[in-house]
Amino acid sequence: MDMKRMRRPQQPTTAPAPASDGALRASPTPPRLLRPWTAFLLLASLLVVGAILSRAQRSLSIDSFRAAARAGSVGAASGGLENDTFPSSRGPKDKLLHGLLAAGFDEQSCLSRYHSALYWKESPHLPSPYLLEKLRNYEALHKKCGPNTELYKKSVEQLKSGHGTRVTECSYVVWVSFSGLGNRMLSIASAFLYALLTNKVLLIDRGSDMDDLFCEPFPESSWLLPLDFPITKFGTFDIKTPESYGNMLKNKVISYSVDGTSPQSLPAYIYLHLSHDYGDRDKLFFCEDDQKFLQNVPWLLLRSNNYFVPSLFLIPAYEEELRQLFPEADTVFHHLGRYLFHPTNTVWGLITRYFQSYLAKADERVGIQIRVFETDTGPFQYVLDQILACSQKEKVLPDVSGQETVVSTPNVKSKAVLLTSLNNGYFEKVRNMYWEQPTATGEIISVHQPSHEGYQQTEKQMHNMKALAEMYLLSLTDVLVTSAWSTFGYVAQGLGGLQPWILYKPDNQTAPDPPCRRAMSIEPCFHAPPFYDCKAKKGIDTGALVPHVRHCEDMSWGLKLVNRA
């Protein structure tokens, strides 16, 4: 950057004579002429003073710029001052996201934590003061009870004994790593909200790559479950596990009264099977009486591939707390996702290098996320037809003119399209369409695809790093088109605070008509909610109980949060 542009305009060294019209007035007596040596000294003095003022002003400008960079209000893709460039003029200047993030972390150890704010657009959704207070209190609890603390060691010893106890300073929710990355992020956010509501400490099973993907979110303590944790059979946990809540109820290993107390001794831990295939007794997790009992269990091991937050909003005991935490009910993942998920420096490098190379200079950025649920990855013509029908009908992308040339103007608008898919066929067809023909509007369209892995490779480290990078890149766009049922798209829209156009799921390999619809909110969809009235003990439509929990646009039986009426 040319630092001369940052200087303040030079001020006159002498003030003009006070005159009503600015004209020179006649002097009553002729002025005395200065002697040559006196004039020389006066001129030299003025030059020295001017040079000192100029240097001081330049120093102030540079110091101000550097101070702003240290505060996180400016910076380059690498997180520092690289070629004096700004990553995004449209990003917010509050690196703590209006108090959502705790201060005090070493910025260089995790550049994304405070530098993401430079790339995201300013969010219209502010975290509530109550949420900020709750997060600070949770951080203190995690520091007190987290790994390697005396209270944690004491709790582990109790776990090894095989017996639970109601009198405990610290109790835990252990998230068990399972499923694809998008599902994992949604279920972690759900588990964290549950920990906030129940005053429990969240620890996560690192699986094969969690510590390579994300930085630690909590100050002065780790959220990673220590490797010497006494329970090691996470890989075998499923709906048949004897220690699951549903099976323990079925086999009468546990029981409880209305107030949550149990006539039997508490188990050392309970496994919560909240995956898509869970049974009716497992779903009792979402009943208030069951929550009273589970509150007393010191260790809950939770395995899920769902965003089960909407059903937490239907538990009466948590209703008022959730209202205070999220006055805008449809911002849960937006806030918790930005609080929890900070890509490691390796992943952040993938994000920022791609953004600066291909997206930063465009007038508008468009994200198109394609997820095909066929056994063959394609490309399929009906999928391409649906993408173009949606994006052109909703004015996300312009039509092509059908002419050889279109007269362009000096102020032509540019759009950068970020397309994500396991297959590169859709990218090539869209790119070639806008390369071979001009647009009817004269806009310049560039199309980019970071990767095309061919098929989902959940256990491959670099595959997941690229997937996380692409979710973040999609969240940095201005307009987003996503595929139905895709947790990948849900994560992107939630992080970016974007209401996407959702492509309906095709039926019989035919492009639907209409091809898409606008999402009701920025929240993800809970794909496998319970339909049960806990009080009446009968089936019920849980999407019609409260105005802020409704059925999803892309999955008629799913539930999602919308803003309260």
Coordinates of C-alpha atoms in Angstrom, one line a residue:
M1 CA 0.0 0.0 0.0
D2 CA 1.2 3.5 -0.8
M3 CA 1.6 5.0 2.7
K4 CA 1.5 8.5 1.2
R5 CA -2.3 8.0 0.7
M6 CA -2.6 7.5 4.5
R7 CA -1.2 10.9 5.4
R8 CA -3.3 13.7 6.6
P9 CA -3.4 16.7 4.3
Q10 CA -0.7 19.3 5.2
Q11 CA -2.1 22.3 7.0
P12 CA -0.9 25.8 6.2
T13 CA 2.0 26.8 8.5
T14 CA 0.6 30.3 8.9
A15 CA -3.0 31.5 9.1
P16 CA -4.3 34.0 6.6
A17 CA -4.9 37.6 7.7
P18 CA -8.4 38.1 9.1
A19 CA -10.4 39.7 6.4
S20 CA -14.1 39.6 5.8
D21 CA -13.8 38.8 2.1
G22 CA -10.3 37.3 2.0
A23 CA -9.0 40.1 -0.2
L24 CA -5.7 41.9 0.6
R25 CA -6.2 45.3 2.3
A26 CA -4.0 48.3 1.7
S27 CA -1.5 49.0 4.4
P28 CA -1.3 52.5 5.9
T29 CA 2.5 52.4 5.5
P30 CA 4.8 50.6 3.0
P31 CA 6.2 47.2 4.3
R32 CA 9.8 47.0 5.3
L33 CA 12.0 44.7 3.1
L34 CA 13.8 41.9 4.9
R35 CA 17.6 41.7 4.6
P36 CA 18.8 38.7 2.5
W37 CA 20.4 36.8 5.3
T38 CA 17.3 37.3 7.5
A39 CA 15.0 36.0 4.7
F40 CA 17.3 33.0 4.3
L41 CA 17.1 32.1 8.0
L42 CA 13.3 32.4 8.0
L43 CA 12.9 30.2 4.9
A44 CA 15.2 27.6 6.4
S45 CA 13.3 27.6 9.6
L46 CA 10.0 27.1 7.8
L47 CA 11.4 24.1 5.8
V48 CA 12.7 22.4 9.0
V49 CA 9.4 22.8 10.8
G50 CA 7.5 21.5 7.7
A51 CA 9.7 18.5 7.5
I52 CA 9.3 17.7 11.2
L53 CA 5.5 18.0 10.9
S54 CA 5.4 15.8 7.9
R55 CA 7.5 13.1 9.5
A56 CA 5.3 13.2 12.7
Q57 CA 2.1 12.9 10.6
R58 CA 3.5 10.0 8.7
S59 CA 4.6 8.3 11.8
L60 CA 1.2 8.8 13.4
S61 CA -0.4 7.3 10.3
I62 CA 1.8 4.2 10.2
D63 CA 1.5 3.7 14.0
S64 CA -2.3 3.9 13.7
F65 CA -2.3 1.4 10.9
R66 CA -0.1 -1.0 12.8
A67 CA -2.2 -0.6 16.0
A68 CA -5.3 -1.4 14.0
A69 CA -3.6 -4.5 12.5
R70 CA -2.6 -5.7 16.0
A71 CA -6.2 -5.2 17.1
G72 CA -7.4 -7.3 14.2
S73 CA -9.2 -4.6 12.3
V74 CA -6.8 -5.0 9.3
G75 CA -4.6 -7.7 8.0
A76 CA -3.7 -9.9 5.1
A77 CA -4.6 -13.4 4.1
S78 CA -1.8 -14.8 6.2
G79 CA -3.1 -13.0 9.3
G80 CA -0.4 -10.2 9.2
L81 CA 0.6 -7.3 7.0
E82 CA 1.5 -8.9 3.7
N83 CA 2.1 -6.4 0.9
D84 CA -0.1 -4.0 2.9
T85 CA -3.3 -5.5 1.5
F86 CA -6.7 -5.7 3.1
P87 CA -8.4 -9.1 3.0
S88 CA -11.9 -7.7 2.7
S89 CA -13.2 -4.1 2.8
R90 CA -16.7 -5.5 3.5
G91 CA -15.8 -7.4 6.7
P92 CA -16.5 -6.2 10.2
K93 CA -13.9 -4.6 12.3
D94 CA -14.8 -6.2 15.6
K95 CA -12.6 -9.3 15.9
L96 CA -14.4 -10.5 19.0
L97 CA -17.7 -10.6 17.1
H98 CA -19.5 -8.3 19.5
G99 CA -18.2 -10.1 22.6
L100 CA -18.9 -13.6 21.4
L101 CA -15.3 -14.6 21.5
A102 CA -13.1 -14.4 24.6
A103 CA -10.0 -12.2 24.4
G104 CA -6.6 -13.3 25.4
F105 CA -5.7 -16.1 23.0
D106 CA -2.4 -16.1 21.2
E107 CA -3.5 -14.9 17.8
Q108 CA -0.6 -16.6 15.9
S109 CA -1.4 -20.0 17.2
C110 CA -4.9 -19.8 15.6
L111 CA -5.1 -17.0 13.0
S112 CA -8.8 -17.8 12.1
R113 CA -10.1 -17.1 15.6
Y114 CA -9.8 -13.3 15.3
H115 CA -9.2 -12.9 11.6
S116 CA -12.4 -14.6 10.4
A117 CA -14.2 -11.3 11.2
L118 CA -12.2 -9.7 8.4
Y119 CA -13.7 -12.0 5.8
W120 CA -17.3 -12.4 6.9
K121 CA -19.8 -9.7 6.2
E122 CA -21.0 -7.8 9.3
S123 CA -23.7 -9.9 10.8
P124 CA -27.1 -8.3 11.6
H125 CA -27.5 -10.9 14.3
L126 CA -25.9 -9.8 17.6
P127 CA -25.4 -12.2 20.5
S128 CA -27.6 -11.5 23.5
P129 CA -25.9 -10.2 26.7
Y130 CA -27.2 -13.3 28.4
L131 CA -25.5 -15.6 25.9
L132 CA -22.2 -13.7 26.4
E133 CA -22.5 -14.0 30.2
K134 CA -23.3 -17.7 29.8
L135 CA -20.3 -18.3 27.6
R136 CA -17.9 -16.6 30.0
N137 CA -19.4 -18.6 32.9
Y138 CA -19.0 -21.8 30.9
E139 CA -15.4 -21.0 30.1
A140 CA -14.7 -20.6 33.9
L141 CA -16.4 -24.0 34.5
H142 CA -14.4 -25.7 31.7
K143 CA -11.2 -24.3 33.2
K144 CA -12.1 -25.6 36.6
C145 CA -13.3 -29.1 35.5
G146 CA -11.5 -29.6 32.2
P147 CA -8.8 -32.2 31.4
N148 CA -5.8 -32.5 33.8
T149 CA -7.5 -30.6 36.6
E150 CA -7.9 -32.2 40.0
L151 CA -11.7 -32.2 39.7
Y152 CA -11.4 -34.0 36.3
K153 CA -9.1 -36.6 37.8
K154 CA -11.5 -37.1 40.7
S155 CA -14.4 -37.6 38.3
V156 CA -12.5 -40.1 36.2
E157 CA -11.7 -42.1 39.3
Q158 CA -15.4 -42.2 40.1
L159 CA -16.1 -43.3 36.6
K160 CA -13.6 -46.2 37.0
S161 CA -15.4 -47.3 40.2
G162 CA -18.4 -48.3 38.1
H163 CA -20.8 -46.3 40.3
G164 CA -22.3 -42.8 39.9
T165 CA -22.9 -40.2 42.5
R166 CA -25.3 -37.3 42.7
V167 CA -22.9 -35.1 44.7
T168 CA -20.3 -34.0 42.2
E169 CA -18.8 -30.6 41.4
C170 CA -18.3 -31.5 37.7
S171 CA -20.4 -33.5 35.3
Y172 CA -19.6 -34.1 31.7
V173 CA -21.0 -34.6 28.2
V174 CA -18.6 -36.6 26.0
W175 CA -19.2 -36.1 22.3
V176 CA -18.3 -39.3 20.4
S177 CA -16.9 -38.7 16.9
F178 CA -19.1 -40.1 14.2
S179 CA -20.2 -39.5 10.6
G180 CA -19.1 -36.9 8.0
L181 CA -17.7 -33.5 8.9
G182 CA -20.8 -31.5 8.4
N183 CA -22.8 -33.9 10.6
R184 CA -20.0 -33.7 13.2
M185 CA -20.0 -29.9 13.4
L186 CA -23.8 -29.8 13.7
S187 CA -23.9 -32.5 16.5
I188 CA -21.0 -30.8 18.4
A189 CA -22.9 -27.5 18.4
S190 CA -26.0 -29.4 19.6
A191 CA -24.1 -31.1 22.4
F192 CA -22.5 -27.8 23.4
L193 CA -25.9 -26.1 23.7
Y194 CA -27.0 -29.1 25.9
A195 CA -24.0 -28.6 28.1
L196 CA -24.8 -24.9 28.5
L197 CA -28.3 -25.7 29.5
T198 CA -27.4 -28.4 32.0
N199 CA -24.2 -26.9 33.4
K200 CA -22.1 -29.8 32.2
V201 CA -18.6 -29.7 30.6
L202 CA -18.3 -30.7 27.0
L203 CA -15.4 -32.9 26.0
I204 CA -14.9 -34.2 22.4
D205 CA -13.5 -37.5 21.2
R206 CA -10.9 -36.4 18.8
G207 CA -11.5 -39.3 16.4
S208 CA -8.9 -39.4 13.6
D209 CA -8.6 -35.7 12.8
M210 CA -10.6 -33.3 15.0
D211 CA -7.4 -31.8 16.5
D212 CA -6.1 -31.2 13.0
L213 CA -9.2 -29.4 11.9
F214 CA -10.1 -27.0 14.8
C215 CA -8.3 -24.9 17.3
E216 CA -9.2 -25.1 21.0
P217 CA -12.3 -22.9 21.6
F218 CA -12.1 -22.4 25.4
P219 CA -9.4 -20.3 27.1
E220 CA -6.7 -22.0 29.1
S221 CA -8.2 -25.5 28.8
S222 CA -8.7 -28.2 26.2
W223 CA -11.9 -29.5 24.9
L224 CA -10.3 -32.7 23.7
L225 CA -10.9 -35.9 25.6
P226 CA -7.6 -37.1 27.0
L227 CA -6.2 -40.2 25.3
D228 CA -6.1 -42.1 28.6
F229 CA -9.8 -41.9 29.1
P230 CA -10.9 -45.2 30.6
I231 CA -13.7 -45.9 28.1
T232 CA -12.2 -46.9 24.8
K233 CA -15.0 -48.8 23.0
F234 CA -16.5 -45.7 21.3
G235 CA -16.2 -47.4 17.9
T236 CA -18.6 -50.1 19.0
F237 CA -21.4 -47.8 20.3
D238 CA -24.7 -48.2 18.4
I239 CA -28.4 -48.7 19.0
K240 CA -27.7 -52.2 20.6
T241 CA -25.2 -51.0 23.2
P242 CA -26.4 -52.2 26.6
E243 CA -25.3 -49.0 28.3
S244 CA -27.5 -46.9 26.0
Y245 CA -30.3 -44.9 27.7
G246 CA -33.0 -46.7 25.7
N247 CA -31.7 -50.2 26.5
M248 CA -31.2 -49.4 30.2
L249 CA -34.8 -48.2 30.4
K250 CA -36.0 -51.3 28.5
N251 CA -34.1 -53.7 30.6
K252 CA -35.1 -51.8 33.8
V253 CA -31.5 -51.2 34.8
I254 CA -32.5 -47.7 35.6
S255 CA -35.8 -46.1 36.6
Y256 CA -36.7 -42.7 38.1
S257 CA -39.6 -40.9 39.8
V258 CA -41.2 -37.6 38.7
D259 CA -38.6 -35.5 40.5
G260 CA -35.8 -37.3 38.6
T261 CA -34.6 -39.3 41.6
S262 CA -33.9 -43.0 41.2
P263 CA -34.5 -45.9 43.7
Q264 CA -31.4 -47.6 42.2
S265 CA -27.8 -46.5 42.4
L266 CA -26.8 -44.3 39.5
P267 CA -24.8 -45.8 36.7
A268 CA -21.2 -44.5 36.3
Y269 CA -22.2 -43.3 32.8
I270 CA -25.0 -43.5 30.3
Y271 CA -24.6 -43.7 26.5
L272 CA -27.0 -41.4 24.6
H273 CA -27.7 -42.8 21.2
L274 CA -29.1 -39.9 19.3
S275 CA -28.3 -40.9 15.8
H276 CA -30.8 -41.1 12.9
D277 CA -31.6 -44.8 13.7
Y278 CA -32.4 -44.3 17.4
G279 CA -35.4 -46.0 19.0
D280 CA -38.5 -44.7 20.8
R281 CA -36.9 -45.1 24.3
D282 CA -33.7 -43.3 23.2
K283 CA -36.0 -40.4 22.0
L284 CA -37.2 -40.0 25.6
F285 CA -34.0 -37.9 26.0
F286 CA -36.2 -35.0 24.8
C287 CA -38.7 -35.4 27.6
E288 CA -38.6 -33.2 30.7
D289 CA -38.9 -35.9 33.3
D290 CA -36.0 -37.8 31.6
Q291 CA -33.9 -34.7 31.6
K292 CA -34.4 -34.4 35.4
F293 CA -33.0 -37.8 35.8
L294 CA -30.1 -37.4 33.3
Q295 CA -29.1 -34.2 35.1
N296 CA -27.9 -36.4 38.0
V297 CA -25.7 -38.7 35.9
P298 CA -22.1 -37.5 36.1
W299 CA -21.0 -38.9 32.7
L300 CA -23.1 -38.8 29.5
L301 CA -21.5 -40.2 26.4
L302 CA -23.3 -38.8 23.3
R303 CA -23.2 -40.1 19.8
S304 CA -25.2 -38.3 17.1
N305 CA -25.1 -37.3 13.4
N306 CA -28.0 -34.9 13.9
Y307 CA -28.6 -31.2 14.7
F308 CA -31.0 -31.9 17.5
V309 CA -31.3 -28.3 18.8
P310 CA -34.9 -27.7 17.6
S311 CA -36.2 -30.5 19.9
L312 CA -34.3 -28.9 22.9
F313 CA -36.6 -25.9 22.3
L314 CA -39.6 -28.1 22.9
I315 CA -38.5 -29.1 26.4
P316 CA -40.5 -26.9 28.8
A317 CA -37.7 -26.8 31.5
Y318 CA -35.4 -25.1 29.0
E319 CA -37.9 -22.8 27.3
E320 CA -37.2 -19.6 29.2
E321 CA -33.4 -20.1 29.3
L322 CA -33.3 -20.6 25.5
R323 CA -35.4 -17.5 25.1
Q324 CA -32.9 -15.4 27.0
L325 CA -29.9 -17.0 25.3
F326 CA -31.4 -16.6 21.8
P327 CA -34.0 -13.9 21.5
E328 CA -33.7 -14.5 17.8
A329 CA -34.4 -18.3 17.8
D330 CA -33.0 -18.8 14.4
T331 CA -29.4 -17.8 15.3
V332 CA -28.3 -20.7 17.4
F333 CA -25.8 -22.3 15.0
H334 CA -24.8 -18.9 13.7
H335 CA -23.5 -17.9 17.1
L336 CA -22.4 -21.2 18.5
G337 CA -20.7 -22.2 15.2
R338 CA -18.7 -19.0 15.1
Y339 CA -17.8 -19.5 18.8
L340 CA -16.7 -23.1 18.5
F341 CA -15.3 -23.8 15.1
H342 CA -12.0 -22.0 14.3
P343 CA -10.0 -23.7 11.6
T344 CA -6.4 -24.6 12.4
N345 CA -3.7 -22.5 10.6
T346 CA -3.2 -25.2 8.0
V347 CA -6.9 -25.1 7.0
W348 CA -7.0 -21.3 7.4
G349 CA -4.2 -21.1 4.9
L350 CA -6.3 -23.1 2.4
I351 CA -9.2 -20.7 2.9
T352 CA -7.4 -17.4 2.7
R353 CA -5.2 -18.3 -0.2
Y354 CA -8.1 -19.4 -2.3
F355 CA -10.2 -16.4 -1.3
Q356 CA -7.5 -13.9 -2.2
S357 CA -6.7 -15.6 -5.4
Y358 CA -10.2 -16.1 -6.9
L359 CA -12.9 -14.3 -4.9
A360 CA -11.7 -11.2 -3.2
K361 CA -11.8 -8.7 -6.1
A362 CA -15.3 -9.6 -7.4
D363 CA -18.2 -7.2 -6.9
E364 CA -20.4 -10.1 -5.8
R365 CA -19.6 -13.6 -4.6
V366 CA -22.1 -16.5 -5.3
G367 CA -21.8 -19.9 -3.7
I368 CA -23.4 -23.0 -5.2
Q369 CA -23.1 -26.2 -3.2
I370 CA -24.0 -29.4 -5.0
R371 CA -24.7 -32.6 -3.1
V372 CA -26.0 -35.6 -5.1
F373 CA -27.4 -38.6 -3.2
E374 CA -27.2 -41.0 -6.2
T375 CA -24.8 -44.0 -6.0
D376 CA -23.1 -42.6 -9.0
T377 CA -21.6 -39.1 -8.5
G378 CA -22.5 -37.9 -12.1
P379 CA -22.5 -35.3 -13.5
F380 CA -26.2 -35.5 -14.2
Q381 CA -27.9 -33.3 -16.8
Y382 CA -31.0 -32.9 -14.7
V383 CA -29.0 -31.6 -11.8
L384 CA -27.3 -29.0 -14.0
D385 CA -30.7 -28.0 -15.4
Q386 CA -32.0 -27.5 -11.9
I387 CA -29.0 -25.4 -10.8
L388 CA -29.3 -23.1 -13.8
A389 CA -33.1 -22.9 -13.6
C390 CA -32.9 -21.9 -9.9
S391 CA -30.0 -19.5 -10.2
Q392 CA -31.3 -17.7 -13.3
K393 CA -35.0 -17.6 -12.2
E394 CA -34.1 -16.1 -8.9
K395 CA -31.6 -13.7 -10.5
V396 CA -28.6 -15.2 -8.7
L397 CA -26.8 -15.6 -12.0
P398 CA -27.6 -13.9 -15.3
D399 CA -28.9 -15.6 -18.5
V400 CA -26.5 -15.8 -21.5
S401 CA -27.5 -13.6 -24.3
G402 CA -27.4 -16.0 -27.2
Q403 CA -25.5 -13.4 -29.2
E404 CA -21.9 -13.4 -30.2
T405 CA -21.1 -10.0 -28.5
V406 CA -22.7 -7.8 -26.0
V407 CA -21.7 -4.1 -25.6
S408 CA -20.1 -3.8 -22.2
T409 CA -19.8 -0.6 -20.2
P410 CA -16.8 0.7 -18.2
N411 CA -18.6 0.0 -14.9
V412 CA -19.3 -3.7 -15.8
K413 CA -20.2 -5.8 -12.7
S414 CA -18.2 -8.9 -11.9
K415 CA -19.5 -12.0 -10.1
A416 CA -17.3 -14.8 -8.8
V417 CA -19.1 -18.1 -8.5
L418 CA -17.7 -20.6 -6.0
L419 CA -19.0 -24.1 -6.9
T420 CA -18.4 -27.0 -4.6
S421 CA -19.1 -30.6 -5.6
L422 CA -17.4 -34.0 -5.4
N423 CA -17.6 -34.0 -9.2
N424 CA -16.0 -31.4 -11.5
G425 CA -18.5 -31.9 -14.4
Y426 CA -20.9 -29.2 -13.2
F427 CA -18.1 -26.7 -12.7
E428 CA -16.9 -27.3 -16.3
K429 CA -20.3 -26.9 -17.8
V430 CA -21.2 -23.7 -16.0
R431 CA -17.7 -22.3 -16.6
N432 CA -17.9 -23.1 -20.3
M433 CA -21.3 -21.6 -20.6
Y434 CA -20.2 -18.2 -19.3
W435 CA -16.9 -18.4 -21.2
E436 CA -18.4 -19.3 -24.6
Q437 CA -21.3 -16.8 -24.5
P438 CA -21.7 -13.3 -23.1
T439 CA -24.3 -12.6 -20.4
A440 CA -27.5 -10.8 -21.3
T441 CA -26.7 -8.2 -18.6
G442 CA -23.1 -7.6 -19.6
E443 CA -21.8 -9.0 -16.3
I444 CA -18.5 -10.8 -16.2
I445 CA -18.9 -14.3 -14.6
S446 CA -15.9 -16.3 -13.3
V447 CA -16.5 -19.8 -12.0
H448 CA -14.2 -21.6 -9.5
Q449 CA -14.1 -25.0 -7.8
P450 CA -11.5 -25.6 -5.2
S451 CA -11.6 -29.4 -5.2
H452 CA -13.3 -32.4 -6.8
E453 CA -12.6 -35.4 -4.6
G454 CA -14.9 -37.8 -6.5
Y455 CA -16.5 -39.4 -3.5
Q456 CA -16.8 -38.7 0.2
Q457 CA -13.7 -39.8 2.2
T458 CA -14.7 -39.2 5.8
E459 CA -11.6 -40.8 7.3
K460 CA -9.1 -39.0 5.1
Q461 CA -7.4 -36.1 6.8
M462 CA -6.8 -33.8 3.8
H463 CA -10.2 -34.6 2.4
N464 CA -11.8 -33.2 5.6
M465 CA -9.4 -30.2 5.6
K466 CA -10.6 -29.3 2.1
A467 CA -14.2 -29.9 3.1
L468 CA -13.9 -27.5 6.1
A469 CA -12.1 -25.0 3.9
E470 CA -14.9 -25.1 1.3
M471 CA -17.7 -24.8 3.9
Y472 CA -15.9 -21.6 5.2
L473 CA -15.4 -20.3 1.6
L474 CA -19.1 -20.8 0.9
S475 CA -19.9 -18.9 4.1
L476 CA -18.0 -15.9 2.8
T477 CA -20.2 -15.5 -0.3
D478 CA -23.0 -12.9 -0.7
V479 CA -25.6 -15.2 -2.1
L480 CA -25.8 -19.0 -1.5
V481 CA -27.6 -21.9 -3.3
T482 CA -27.5 -25.2 -1.5
S483 CA -28.7 -28.8 -2.0
A484 CA -31.5 -30.3 0.0
W485 CA -30.6 -32.6 2.9
S486 CA -27.0 -31.5 2.9
T487 CA -25.3 -30.8 6.3
F488 CA -22.4 -29.3 4.3
G489 CA -24.7 -26.6 3.1
Y490 CA -26.3 -26.1 6.5
V491 CA -22.9 -25.4 8.1
A492 CA -22.0 -22.9 5.4
Q493 CA -25.3 -21.0 5.7
G494 CA -25.2 -20.9 9.5
L495 CA -21.6 -19.7 9.7
G496 CA -22.2 -17.0 7.0
G497 CA -25.6 -16.0 8.3
L498 CA -27.1 -16.6 4.9
Q499 CA -30.6 -17.6 3.9
P500 CA -29.9 -19.8 0.9
W501 CA -31.9 -20.8 -2.1
I502 CA -32.4 -24.5 -1.4
L503 CA -32.5 -26.9 -4.4
Y504 CA -35.3 -29.4 -3.9
K505 CA -34.3 -33.0 -3.9
P506 CA -34.9 -34.4 -7.4
D507 CA -37.4 -37.3 -7.9
N508 CA -36.9 -40.0 -10.5
Q509 CA -33.9 -38.1 -12.0
T510 CA -36.0 -35.2 -13.0
A511 CA -35.4 -31.5 -12.2
P512 CA -38.2 -30.4 -9.9
D513 CA -40.5 -27.5 -10.8
P514 CA -40.1 -25.1 -9.1
P515 CA -36.4 -25.9 -8.8
C516 CA -35.8 -24.2 -5.5
R517 CA -37.1 -22.1 -2.7
R518 CA -35.7 -19.5 -0.3
A519 CA -34.9 -20.9 3.2
M520 CA -37.1 -19.7 6.1
S521 CA -34.1 -19.1 8.2
I522 CA -30.3 -19.5 8.4
E523 CA -30.7 -22.5 10.8
P524 CA -29.9 -26.2 9.9
C525 CA -32.6 -28.9 9.8
F526 CA -33.0 -31.6 12.4
H527 CA -33.4 -34.6 10.1
A528 CA -34.7 -37.2 12.6
P529 CA -36.8 -35.5 15.3
P530 CA -39.1 -37.4 17.7
F531 CA -42.9 -37.1 17.2
Y532 CA -44.0 -37.7 20.7
D533 CA -46.0 -35.9 23.4
C534 CA -44.1 -36.6 26.6
K535 CA -47.0 -35.7 28.9
A536 CA -49.8 -37.3 26.9
K537 CA -47.5 -40.2 26.0
K538 CA -48.8 -40.3 22.4
G539 CA -47.6 -39.3 19.0
I540 CA -47.9 -35.6 18.0
D541 CA -46.7 -33.3 15.2
T542 CA -43.8 -31.6 16.9
G543 CA -43.6 -29.1 14.1
A544 CA -46.9 -27.5 15.0
L545 CA -46.4 -26.9 18.8
V546 CA -44.7 -23.5 18.9
P547 CA -44.3 -20.9 16.1
H548 CA -40.5 -20.9 16.2
V549 CA -40.1 -24.7 15.5
R550 CA -41.4 -25.6 12.0
H551 CA -40.9 -28.3 9.4
C552 CA -38.0 -27.9 7.1
E553 CA -38.2 -26.7 3.5
D554 CA -36.1 -29.5 2.1
M555 CA -37.3 -32.4 4.4
S556 CA -41.0 -32.4 5.3
W557 CA -40.6 -34.4 8.5
G558 CA -37.6 -32.5 9.7
L559 CA -37.6 -29.6 12.2
K560 CA -35.9 -26.2 12.1
L561 CA -35.8 -23.1 14.1
V562 CA -37.3 -19.9 12.7
N563 CA -37.5 -16.5 14.3
R564 CA -40.2 -16.0 16.8
A565 CA -43.3 -14.2 15.5

